[in-house]
CSV table of C-alpha atoms in Angstrom, one decimal:
chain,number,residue,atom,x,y,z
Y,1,UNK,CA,57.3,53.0,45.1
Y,2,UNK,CA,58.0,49.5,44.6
Y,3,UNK,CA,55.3,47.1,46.7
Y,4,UNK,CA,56.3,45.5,50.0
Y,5,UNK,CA,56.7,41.2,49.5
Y,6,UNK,CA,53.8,39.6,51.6
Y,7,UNK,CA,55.6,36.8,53.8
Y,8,UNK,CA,53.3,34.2,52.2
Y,9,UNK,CA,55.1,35.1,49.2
Y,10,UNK,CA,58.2,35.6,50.1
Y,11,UNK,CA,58.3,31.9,52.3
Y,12,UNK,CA,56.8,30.3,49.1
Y,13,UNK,CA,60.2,32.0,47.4
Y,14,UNK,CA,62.6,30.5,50.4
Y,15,UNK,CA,61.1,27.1,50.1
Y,16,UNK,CA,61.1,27.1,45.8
Y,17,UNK,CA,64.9,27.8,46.1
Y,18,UNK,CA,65.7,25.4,48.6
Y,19,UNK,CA,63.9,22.7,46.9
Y,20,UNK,CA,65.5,23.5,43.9
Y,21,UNK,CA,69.2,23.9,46.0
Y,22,UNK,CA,68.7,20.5,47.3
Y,23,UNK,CA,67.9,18.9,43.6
Y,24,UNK,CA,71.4,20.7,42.3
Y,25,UNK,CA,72.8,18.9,45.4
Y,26,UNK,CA,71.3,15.8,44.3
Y,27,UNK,CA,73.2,15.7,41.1
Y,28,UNK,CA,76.2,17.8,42.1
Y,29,UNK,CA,77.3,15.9,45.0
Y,30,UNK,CA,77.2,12.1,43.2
Y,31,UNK,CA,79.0,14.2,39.7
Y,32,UNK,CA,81.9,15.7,42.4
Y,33,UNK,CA,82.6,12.2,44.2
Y,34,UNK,CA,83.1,11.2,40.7
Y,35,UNK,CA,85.8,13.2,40.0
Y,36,UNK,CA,87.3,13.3,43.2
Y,37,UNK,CA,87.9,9.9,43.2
Y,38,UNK,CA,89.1,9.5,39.2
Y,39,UNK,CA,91.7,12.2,40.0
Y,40,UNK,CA,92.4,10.1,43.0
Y,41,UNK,CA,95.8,8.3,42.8
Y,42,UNK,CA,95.7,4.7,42.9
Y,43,UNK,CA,97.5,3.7,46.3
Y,44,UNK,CA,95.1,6.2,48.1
Y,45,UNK,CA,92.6,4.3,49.1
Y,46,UNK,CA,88.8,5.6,49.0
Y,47,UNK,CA,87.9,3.6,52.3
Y,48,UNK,CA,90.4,5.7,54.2
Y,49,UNK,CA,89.0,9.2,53.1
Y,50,UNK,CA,86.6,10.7,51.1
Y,51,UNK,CA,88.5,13.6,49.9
Y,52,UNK,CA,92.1,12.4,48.2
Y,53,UNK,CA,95.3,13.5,50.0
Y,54,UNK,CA,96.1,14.9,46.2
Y,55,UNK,CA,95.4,15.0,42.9
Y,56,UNK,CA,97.0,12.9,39.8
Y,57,UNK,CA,95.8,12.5,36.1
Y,58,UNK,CA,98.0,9.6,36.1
Y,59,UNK,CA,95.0,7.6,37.3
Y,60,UNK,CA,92.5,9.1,34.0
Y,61,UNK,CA,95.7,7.6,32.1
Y,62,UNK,CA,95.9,4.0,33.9
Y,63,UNK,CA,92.1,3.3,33.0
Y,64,UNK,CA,92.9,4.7,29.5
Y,65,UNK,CA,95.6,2.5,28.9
Y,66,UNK,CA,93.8,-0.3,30.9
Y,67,UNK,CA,90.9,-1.1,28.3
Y,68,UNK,CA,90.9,-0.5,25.0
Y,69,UNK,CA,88.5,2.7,25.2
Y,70,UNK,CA,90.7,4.3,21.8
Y,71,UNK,CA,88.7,1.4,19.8
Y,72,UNK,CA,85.9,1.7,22.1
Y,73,UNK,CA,85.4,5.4,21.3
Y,74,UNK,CA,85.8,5.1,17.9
Y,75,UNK,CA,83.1,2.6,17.1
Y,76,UNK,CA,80.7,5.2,19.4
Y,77,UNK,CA,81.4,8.0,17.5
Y,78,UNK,CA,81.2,6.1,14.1
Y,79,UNK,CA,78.2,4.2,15.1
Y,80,UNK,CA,76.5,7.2,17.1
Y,81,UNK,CA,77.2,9.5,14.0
Y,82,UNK,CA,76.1,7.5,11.8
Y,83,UNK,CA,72.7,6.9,13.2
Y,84,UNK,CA,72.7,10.7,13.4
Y,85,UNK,CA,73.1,11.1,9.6
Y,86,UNK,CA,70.8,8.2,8.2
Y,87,UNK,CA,68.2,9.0,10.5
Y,88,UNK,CA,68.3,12.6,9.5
Y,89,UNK,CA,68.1,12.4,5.9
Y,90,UNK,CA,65.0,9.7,6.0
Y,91,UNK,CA,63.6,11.4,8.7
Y,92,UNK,CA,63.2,14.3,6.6
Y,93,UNK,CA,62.6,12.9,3.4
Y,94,UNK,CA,59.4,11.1,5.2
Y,95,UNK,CA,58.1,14.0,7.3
Y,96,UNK,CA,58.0,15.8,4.0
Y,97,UNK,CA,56.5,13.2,1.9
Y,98,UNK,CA,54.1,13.0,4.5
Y,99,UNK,CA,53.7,16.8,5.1
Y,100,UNK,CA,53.1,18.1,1.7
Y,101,UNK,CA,52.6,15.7,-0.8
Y,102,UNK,CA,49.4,13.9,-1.8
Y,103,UNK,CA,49.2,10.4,-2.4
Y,104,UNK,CA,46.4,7.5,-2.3
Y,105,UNK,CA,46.9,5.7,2.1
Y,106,UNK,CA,49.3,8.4,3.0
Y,107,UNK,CA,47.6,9.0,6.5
Y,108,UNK,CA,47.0,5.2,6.5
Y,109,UNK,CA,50.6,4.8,6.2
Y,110,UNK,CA,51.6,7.6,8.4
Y,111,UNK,CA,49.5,5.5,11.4
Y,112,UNK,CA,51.2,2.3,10.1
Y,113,UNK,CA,54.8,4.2,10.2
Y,114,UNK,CA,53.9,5.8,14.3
Y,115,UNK,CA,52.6,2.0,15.5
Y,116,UNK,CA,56.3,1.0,15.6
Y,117,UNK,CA,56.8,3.3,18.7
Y,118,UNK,CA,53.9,1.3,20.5
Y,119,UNK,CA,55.9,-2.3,20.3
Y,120,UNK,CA,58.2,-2.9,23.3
Y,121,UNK,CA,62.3,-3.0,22.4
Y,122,UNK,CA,62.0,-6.6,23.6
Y,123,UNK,CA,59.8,-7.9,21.1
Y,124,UNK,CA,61.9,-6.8,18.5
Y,125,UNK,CA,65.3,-7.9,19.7
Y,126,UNK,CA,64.6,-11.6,18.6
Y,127,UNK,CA,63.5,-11.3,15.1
Y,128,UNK,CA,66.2,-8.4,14.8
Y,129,UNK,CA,68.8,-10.6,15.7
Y,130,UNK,CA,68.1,-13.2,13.4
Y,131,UNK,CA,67.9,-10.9,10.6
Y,132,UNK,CA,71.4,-9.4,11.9
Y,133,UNK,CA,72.9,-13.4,11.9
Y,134,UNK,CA,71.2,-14.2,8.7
Y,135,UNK,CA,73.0,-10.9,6.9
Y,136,UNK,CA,76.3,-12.2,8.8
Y,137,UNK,CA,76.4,-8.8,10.4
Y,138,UNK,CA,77.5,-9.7,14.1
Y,139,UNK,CA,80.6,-8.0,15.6
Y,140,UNK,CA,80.3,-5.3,12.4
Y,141,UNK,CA,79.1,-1.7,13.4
Y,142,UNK,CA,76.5,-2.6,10.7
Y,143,UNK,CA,74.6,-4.2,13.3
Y,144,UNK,CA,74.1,-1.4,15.4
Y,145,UNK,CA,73.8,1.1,12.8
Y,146,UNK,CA,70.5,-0.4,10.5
Y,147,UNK,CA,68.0,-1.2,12.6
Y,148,UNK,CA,67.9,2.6,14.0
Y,149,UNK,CA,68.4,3.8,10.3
Y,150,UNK,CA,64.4,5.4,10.4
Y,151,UNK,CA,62.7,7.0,13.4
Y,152,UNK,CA,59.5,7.5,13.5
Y,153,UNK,CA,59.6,9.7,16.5
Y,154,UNK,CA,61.9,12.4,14.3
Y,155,UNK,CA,59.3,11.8,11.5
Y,156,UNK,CA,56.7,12.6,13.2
Y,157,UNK,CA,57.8,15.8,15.3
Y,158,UNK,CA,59.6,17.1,11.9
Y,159,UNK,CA,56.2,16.1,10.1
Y,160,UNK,CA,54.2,18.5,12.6
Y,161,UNK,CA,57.2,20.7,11.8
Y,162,UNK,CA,57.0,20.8,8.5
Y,163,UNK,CA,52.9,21.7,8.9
Y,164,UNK,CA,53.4,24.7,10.6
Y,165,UNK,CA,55.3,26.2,7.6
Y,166,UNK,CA,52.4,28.5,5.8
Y,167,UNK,CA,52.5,27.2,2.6
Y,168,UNK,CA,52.8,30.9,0.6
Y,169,UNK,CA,56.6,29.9,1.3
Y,170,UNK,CA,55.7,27.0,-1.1
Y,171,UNK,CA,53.7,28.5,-3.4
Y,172,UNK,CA,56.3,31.6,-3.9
Y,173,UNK,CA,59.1,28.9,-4.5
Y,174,UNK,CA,56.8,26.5,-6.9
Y,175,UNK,CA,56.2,30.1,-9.3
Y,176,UNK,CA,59.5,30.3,-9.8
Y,177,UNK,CA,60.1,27.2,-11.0
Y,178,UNK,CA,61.2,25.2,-8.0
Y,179,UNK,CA,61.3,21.3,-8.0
Y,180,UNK,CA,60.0,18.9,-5.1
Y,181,UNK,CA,64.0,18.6,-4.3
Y,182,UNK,CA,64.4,22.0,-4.2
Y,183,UNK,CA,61.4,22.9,-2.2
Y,184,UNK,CA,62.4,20.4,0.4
Y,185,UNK,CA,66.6,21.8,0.7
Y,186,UNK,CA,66.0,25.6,0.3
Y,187,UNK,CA,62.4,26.4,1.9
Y,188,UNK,CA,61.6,23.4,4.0
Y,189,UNK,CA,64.8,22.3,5.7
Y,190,UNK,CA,66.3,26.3,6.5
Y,191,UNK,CA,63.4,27.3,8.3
Y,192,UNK,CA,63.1,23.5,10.0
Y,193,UNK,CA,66.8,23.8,11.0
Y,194,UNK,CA,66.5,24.1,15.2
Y,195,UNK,CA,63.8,21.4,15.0
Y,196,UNK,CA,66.5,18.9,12.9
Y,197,UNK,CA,69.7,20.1,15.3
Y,198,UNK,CA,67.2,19.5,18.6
Y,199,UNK,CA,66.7,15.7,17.2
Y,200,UNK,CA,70.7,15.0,16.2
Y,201,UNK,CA,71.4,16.4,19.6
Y,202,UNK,CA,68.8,13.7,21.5
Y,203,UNK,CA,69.8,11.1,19.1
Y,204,UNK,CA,73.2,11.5,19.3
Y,205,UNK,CA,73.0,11.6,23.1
Y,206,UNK,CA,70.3,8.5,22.8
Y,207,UNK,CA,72.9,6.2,20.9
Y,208,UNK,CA,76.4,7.3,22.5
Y,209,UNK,CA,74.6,5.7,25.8
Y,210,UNK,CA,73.1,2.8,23.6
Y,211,UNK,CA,73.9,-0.5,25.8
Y,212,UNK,CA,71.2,-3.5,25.5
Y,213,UNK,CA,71.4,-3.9,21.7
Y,214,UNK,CA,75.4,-3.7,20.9
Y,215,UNK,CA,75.6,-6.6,23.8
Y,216,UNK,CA,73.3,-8.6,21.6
Y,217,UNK,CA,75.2,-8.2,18.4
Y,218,UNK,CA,79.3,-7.5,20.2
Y,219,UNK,CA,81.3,-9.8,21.7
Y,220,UNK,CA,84.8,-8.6,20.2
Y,221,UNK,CA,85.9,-5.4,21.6
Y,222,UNK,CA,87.4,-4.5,18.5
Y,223,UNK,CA,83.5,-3.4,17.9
Y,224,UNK,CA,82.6,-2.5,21.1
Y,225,UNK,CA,80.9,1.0,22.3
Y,226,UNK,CA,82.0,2.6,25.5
Y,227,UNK,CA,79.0,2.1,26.9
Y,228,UNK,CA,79.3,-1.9,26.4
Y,229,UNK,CA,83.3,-1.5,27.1
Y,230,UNK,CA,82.9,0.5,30.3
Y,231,UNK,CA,80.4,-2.4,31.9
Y,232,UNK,CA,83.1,-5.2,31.3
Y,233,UNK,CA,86.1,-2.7,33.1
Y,234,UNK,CA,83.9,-2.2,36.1
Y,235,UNK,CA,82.7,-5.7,36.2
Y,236,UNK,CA,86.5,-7.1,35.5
Y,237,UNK,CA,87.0,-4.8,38.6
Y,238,UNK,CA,85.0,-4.5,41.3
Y,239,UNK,CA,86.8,-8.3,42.5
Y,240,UNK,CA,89.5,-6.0,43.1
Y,241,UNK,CA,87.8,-3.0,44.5
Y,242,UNK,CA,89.3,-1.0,41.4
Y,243,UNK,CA,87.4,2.3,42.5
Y,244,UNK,CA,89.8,4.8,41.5
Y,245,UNK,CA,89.9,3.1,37.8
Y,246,UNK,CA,86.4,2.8,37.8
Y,247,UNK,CA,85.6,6.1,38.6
Y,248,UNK,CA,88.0,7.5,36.2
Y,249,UNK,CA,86.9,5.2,33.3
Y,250,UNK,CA,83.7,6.2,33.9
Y,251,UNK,CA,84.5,10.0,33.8
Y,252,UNK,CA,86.3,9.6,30.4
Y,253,UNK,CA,83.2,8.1,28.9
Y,254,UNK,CA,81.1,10.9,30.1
């Protein structure tokens, strides 16, 4: 027979679900105002009702049309890529270099590589963009693609990764005759492979919302992200009270 719930147990259950109910709320409720109002048409004002009279993509297609978010979404996904890939490949070049092979300061270097997460983004902005002006990279995708070409937070996590592998996987590969290249792409790298997808997924998601930095070094929006593109439309709008175009430019960058 299955035991009765106490009702200390069974209240703690009510109140865990409600709390949780009113945190889906909390994210649901701003996500569906979104969307009502992008789908809203654009004569239907949002001061008269909350919920639209109907619904019309025509609106999703004014903001399109309004900006150009065709450029702006290219540059993200070549920029955002692209940091994707670089960082990827030297991430785990590194973490293995600093994993398995022995060389004289490796764990002195290792600590010099992880202090570059201890200095603020501000300090660096300066000095980066000088560098970026001196190069004659401003208003290129260039600018926002090199300075995040390393990350020592991936090198690091895939580093700790790349530890946990017992090293009989090594030592099987290195009797048959496998190289340091070899070792890396066929042991290293398939059994690493949720670990490197899990990083291109945050960084990817880290660098498609990338704002501060492409304002520094954009001021053409033949260059420009969405996320730099979609702040100019809603400032160039809120004078006019724009909400139905803002709302829908905003759901087409998200």
């Amino acid at each position: 027979m299955s035991r009765r719930r106490s009702p200390a147990r069974w209240a703690g259950q009510v109140v865990t679900t409600g709390g949780a109910l009113l945190v889906a709320l909390s994210w649901a409720v701003p996500l569906g105002w979104l969307v009502l109002t992008a789908l809203r048409p654009e004569q239907d004002s949002v001061a008269s009702s909350l919920v639209p009279h109907r619904l019309t993509l025509a609106t999703l297609a004014a903001a399109w049309h309004a900006a150009p978010f065709g450029s702006y979404l290219r540059t993200t996904l070549i920029v955002a890529g692209s940091i994707v890939l670089l960082q990827t490949v030297t991430s785990c070049l590194a973490a293995y270099a600093f994993a398995r092979l022995h060389f004289p300061g490796r764990d002195v270097l290792f600590v010099l590589y992880l202090v570059q997460m201890l200095i603020p983004l501000p300090v660096l902005v300066t000095p980066a963009t000088l560098l970026v002006r001196q190069l004659g990279l401003v208003n290129t995708r260039w600018a926002m693609v090199l300075p995040y070409v390393g990350s020592a937070m991936a090198t690091f996590l895939l580093r700790q990764h790349f530890r946990a592998i017992p090293p009989e996987y090594e030592d099987a590969a290195r009797l048959d005759g496998a190289s340091l290249w070899q070792l890396l792409w066929h042991v290293y790298l398939p059994l690493s492979r949720s670990a490197v997808a899990a990083f291109a997924l945050v960084s990817f998601s880290a660098h498609w919302d990338e704002f501060f930095w492409p304002l520094v070094v954009t001021s053409v929006d033949r260059v420009r992200p969405l996320s730099v593109g979609l702040a100019l439309f809603t400032q160039a709008n809120e004078a006019g009270a724009a909400w139905q175009l803002i709302a829908a430019a905003t759901l087409l960058v998200v």
